[in-house]
Amino acid sequence: MRVPDNRVATRSAAVSARSSLTTLTAVVGTAGLAAAAANPGLLAVVDQHAAAVRDSLHGDRRPLTVAALAGYAEGVRAAALEHGWQPPATAVDWTQPDWPLTRLLAVCALARSLDPRHLA
C-alpha cells in the first residue's frame, strides 16, 4: 500500500513544526520563561506579546496550532534578521530583552499552553 503524497508532506511539515518549536523552547523559552516567572515586569511584557501573537493568528476564533506558532516564529526571526538583528551568541540578559527575543519568548509561552502531545 502506498501513502498518498499529500499525507507524507503533511506529516513532514508537522514534524518540522514540532522540531522548530522544540528548538526555540530550548534556546529561548526555557531560560526566558524561568526569568519571566521571577520577574513580574517581564512576565507582563511577555503576556502582552503573547496576546498580540494570538490576535495575529486569530487565536480567538480558532485553536492555535504547532504549525501556526512555528511559522509565526520563523517569520519573526526572518524579518528580524533582514533588519540586522543577530540572535544572541551568549546567555540572554532577560532584564532587557530586545523585541524579537520577547516576541519569540511569547511564542514559547503560547506553545507551552498547547496540548503537550502536539510537541512530542
PDB file of C-alpha atoms in Angstrom:
ATOM      1  CA  MET A   1       0.000   0.000   0.000  1.00  0.00           C
ATOM      2  CA  ARG A   2       1.262   3.410  -0.907  1.00  0.00           C
ATOM      3  CA  VAL A   3       0.761   6.508   1.267  1.00  0.00           C
ATOM      4  CA  PRO A   4      -0.685   9.449  -0.706  1.00  0.00           C
ATOM      5  CA  ASP A   5       1.910  12.160  -1.318  1.00  0.00           C
ATOM      6  CA  ASN A   6      -0.118  14.847   0.447  1.00  0.00           C
ATOM      7  CA  ARG A   7      -0.157  12.788   3.679  1.00  0.00           C
ATOM      8  CA  VAL A   8       3.632  12.411   3.599  1.00  0.00           C
ATOM      9  CA  ALA A   9       4.119  16.150   3.119  1.00  0.00           C
ATOM     10  CA  THR A  10       1.703  16.940   5.924  1.00  0.00           C
ATOM     11  CA  ARG A  11       3.456  14.533   8.275  1.00  0.00           C
ATOM     12  CA  SER A  12       6.847  16.033   7.403  1.00  0.00           C
ATOM     13  CA  ALA A  13       5.519  19.549   7.934  1.00  0.00           C
ATOM     14  CA  ALA A  14       4.114  18.588  11.335  1.00  0.00           C
ATOM     15  CA  VAL A  15       7.401  17.012  12.397  1.00  0.00           C
ATOM     16  CA  SER A  16       9.292  20.072  11.181  1.00  0.00           C
ATOM     17  CA  ALA A  17       6.978  22.445  13.069  1.00  0.00           C
ATOM     18  CA  ARG A  18       7.315  20.473  16.308  1.00  0.00           C
ATOM     19  CA  SER A  19      11.069  20.320  15.897  1.00  0.00           C
ATOM     20  CA  SER A  20      11.230  24.057  15.279  1.00  0.00           C
ATOM     21  CA  LEU A  21       9.228  24.871  18.430  1.00  0.00           C
ATOM     22  CA  THR A  22      11.219  22.372  20.498  1.00  0.00           C
ATOM     23  CA  THR A  23      14.463  24.021  19.398  1.00  0.00           C
ATOM     24  CA  LEU A  24      13.080  27.510  20.037  1.00  0.00           C
ATOM     25  CA  THR A  25      11.989  26.453  23.509  1.00  0.00           C
ATOM     26  CA  ALA A  26      15.424  25.003  24.256  1.00  0.00           C
ATOM     27  CA  VAL A  27      17.275  28.089  23.010  1.00  0.00           C
ATOM     28  CA  VAL A  28      14.945  30.874  24.203  1.00  0.00           C
ATOM     29  CA  GLY A  29      11.955  29.529  26.076  1.00  0.00           C
ATOM     30  CA  THR A  30      13.358  27.591  28.994  1.00  0.00           C
ATOM     31  CA  ALA A  31      15.567  30.348  30.385  1.00  0.00           C
ATOM     32  CA  GLY A  32      13.253  33.147  29.269  1.00  0.00           C
ATOM     33  CA  LEU A  33      10.127  31.691  30.830  1.00  0.00           C
ATOM     34  CA  ALA A  34      12.024  30.997  34.056  1.00  0.00           C
ATOM     35  CA  ALA A  35      13.195  34.629  34.067  1.00  0.00           C
ATOM     36  CA  ALA A  36       9.633  35.817  33.403  1.00  0.00           C
ATOM     37  CA  ALA A  37       8.320  33.723  36.282  1.00  0.00           C
ATOM     38  CA  ALA A  38      10.781  35.509  38.571  1.00  0.00           C
ATOM     39  CA  ASN A  39      10.223  38.994  37.130  1.00  0.00           C
ATOM     40  CA  PRO A  40       6.618  40.263  37.053  1.00  0.00           C
ATOM     41  CA  GLY A  41       7.539  43.102  34.688  1.00  0.00           C
ATOM     42  CA  LEU A  42       8.984  40.717  32.116  1.00  0.00           C
ATOM     43  CA  LEU A  43       6.036  38.373  32.571  1.00  0.00           C
ATOM     44  CA  ALA A  44       3.631  41.238  31.825  1.00  0.00           C
ATOM     45  CA  VAL A  45       5.529  42.167  28.652  1.00  0.00           C
ATOM     46  CA  VAL A  46       5.604  38.537  27.503  1.00  0.00           C
ATOM     47  CA  ASP A  47       1.865  38.245  28.179  1.00  0.00           C
ATOM     48  CA  GLN A  48       1.243  41.352  26.056  1.00  0.00           C
ATOM     49  CA  HIS A  49       3.324  39.925  23.221  1.00  0.00           C
ATOM     50  CA  ALA A  50       1.534  36.571  23.528  1.00  0.00           C
ATOM     51  CA  ALA A  51      -1.814  38.340  23.235  1.00  0.00           C
ATOM     52  CA  ALA A  52      -0.594  40.106  20.091  1.00  0.00           C
ATOM     53  CA  VAL A  53       0.643  36.830  18.587  1.00  0.00           C
ATOM     54  CA  ARG A  54      -2.657  35.111  19.423  1.00  0.00           C
ATOM     55  CA  ASP A  55      -4.543  38.011  17.830  1.00  0.00           C
ATOM     56  CA  SER A  56      -2.342  37.901  14.733  1.00  0.00           C
ATOM     57  CA  LEU A  57      -3.020  34.181  14.346  1.00  0.00           C
ATOM     58  CA  HIS A  58      -6.754  34.657  15.028  1.00  0.00           C
ATOM     59  CA  GLY A  59      -6.413  32.519  18.149  1.00  0.00           C
ATOM     60  CA  ASP A  60      -9.690  33.877  19.453  1.00  0.00           C
ATOM     61  CA  ARG A  61     -11.560  32.246  16.542  1.00  0.00           C
ATOM     62  CA  ARG A  62      -9.649  29.009  16.067  1.00  0.00           C
ATOM     63  CA  PRO A  63      -7.238  27.000  18.180  1.00  0.00           C
ATOM     64  CA  LEU A  64      -3.552  27.759  17.937  1.00  0.00           C
ATOM     65  CA  THR A  65      -1.526  25.005  16.332  1.00  0.00           C
ATOM     66  CA  VAL A  66       2.088  23.947  16.394  1.00  0.00           C
ATOM     67  CA  ALA A  67       2.370  24.756  12.689  1.00  0.00           C
ATOM     68  CA  ALA A  68       0.918  28.254  13.101  1.00  0.00           C
ATOM     69  CA  LEU A  69       3.228  29.076  16.011  1.00  0.00           C
ATOM     70  CA  ALA A  70       6.298  27.644  14.295  1.00  0.00           C
ATOM     71  CA  GLY A  71       5.526  29.583  11.116  1.00  0.00           C
ATOM     72  CA  TYR A  72       4.970  32.772  13.063  1.00  0.00           C
ATOM     73  CA  ALA A  73       8.257  32.345  14.952  1.00  0.00           C
ATOM     74  CA  GLU A  74      10.127  31.735  11.709  1.00  0.00           C
ATOM     75  CA  GLY A  75       8.582  34.872  10.213  1.00  0.00           C
ATOM     76  CA  VAL A  76       9.636  36.962  13.214  1.00  0.00           C
ATOM     77  CA  ARG A  77      13.140  35.559  13.063  1.00  0.00           C
ATOM     78  CA  ALA A  78      13.476  36.071   9.288  1.00  0.00           C
ATOM     79  CA  ALA A  79      12.182  39.652   9.422  1.00  0.00           C
ATOM     80  CA  ALA A  80      14.461  40.491  12.338  1.00  0.00           C
ATOM     81  CA  LEU A  81      17.482  39.043  10.519  1.00  0.00           C
ATOM     82  CA  GLU A  82      16.602  41.101   7.433  1.00  0.00           C
ATOM     83  CA  HIS A  83      16.719  44.211   9.624  1.00  0.00           C
ATOM     84  CA  GLY A  84      20.150  43.395  11.041  1.00  0.00           C
ATOM     85  CA  TRP A  85      19.158  41.554  14.225  1.00  0.00           C
ATOM     86  CA  GLN A  86      21.511  38.845  15.354  1.00  0.00           C
ATOM     87  CA  PRO A  87      20.489  36.060  17.710  1.00  0.00           C
ATOM     88  CA  PRO A  88      22.441  36.229  20.942  1.00  0.00           C
ATOM     89  CA  ALA A  89      25.676  34.279  20.925  1.00  0.00           C
ATOM     90  CA  THR A  90      25.780  34.090  24.720  1.00  0.00           C
ATOM     91  CA  ALA A  91      23.252  33.819  27.521  1.00  0.00           C
ATOM     92  CA  VAL A  92      20.430  36.340  27.183  1.00  0.00           C
ATOM     93  CA  ASP A  93      20.091  39.174  29.678  1.00  0.00           C
ATOM     94  CA  TRP A  94      16.388  38.801  30.349  1.00  0.00           C
ATOM     95  CA  THR A  95      16.235  42.059  32.300  1.00  0.00           C
ATOM     96  CA  GLN A  96      16.028  43.954  28.991  1.00  0.00           C
ATOM     97  CA  PRO A  97      15.428  41.605  26.064  1.00  0.00           C
ATOM     98  CA  ASP A  98      15.040  43.100  22.613  1.00  0.00           C
ATOM     99  CA  TRP A  99      11.764  42.978  20.691  1.00  0.00           C
ATOM    100  CA  PRO A 100      12.488  39.854  18.596  1.00  0.00           C
ATOM    101  CA  LEU A 101      13.542  37.829  21.638  1.00  0.00           C
ATOM    102  CA  THR A 102      10.494  38.951  23.586  1.00  0.00           C
ATOM    103  CA  ARG A 103       8.220  38.017  20.688  1.00  0.00           C
ATOM    104  CA  LEU A 104       9.888  34.617  20.325  1.00  0.00           C
ATOM    105  CA  LEU A 105       9.562  34.081  24.058  1.00  0.00           C
ATOM    106  CA  ALA A 106       5.851  34.836  23.741  1.00  0.00           C
ATOM    107  CA  VAL A 107       5.610  32.131  21.066  1.00  0.00           C
ATOM    108  CA  CYS A 108       7.267  29.729  23.523  1.00  0.00           C
ATOM    109  CA  ALA A 109       4.731  30.685  26.190  1.00  0.00           C
ATOM    110  CA  LEU A 110       1.877  30.002  23.776  1.00  0.00           C
ATOM    111  CA  ALA A 111       3.440  26.711  22.687  1.00  0.00           C
ATOM    112  CA  ARG A 112       3.642  25.665  26.325  1.00  0.00           C
ATOM    113  CA  SER A 113      -0.109  26.191  26.580  1.00  0.00           C
ATOM    114  CA  LEU A 114      -0.778  23.668  23.802  1.00  0.00           C
ATOM    115  CA  ASP A 115      -1.521  20.043  24.476  1.00  0.00           C
ATOM    116  CA  PRO A 116       1.929  18.504  25.207  1.00  0.00           C
ATOM    117  CA  ARG A 117       1.195  15.587  22.881  1.00  0.00           C
ATOM    118  CA  HIS A 118       1.454  18.047  19.975  1.00  0.00           C
ATOM    119  CA  LEU A 119       5.048  18.901  20.868  1.00  0.00           C
ATOM    120  CA  ALA A 120       6.366  15.362  21.406  1.00  0.00           C
TER     121      ALA A 120
END
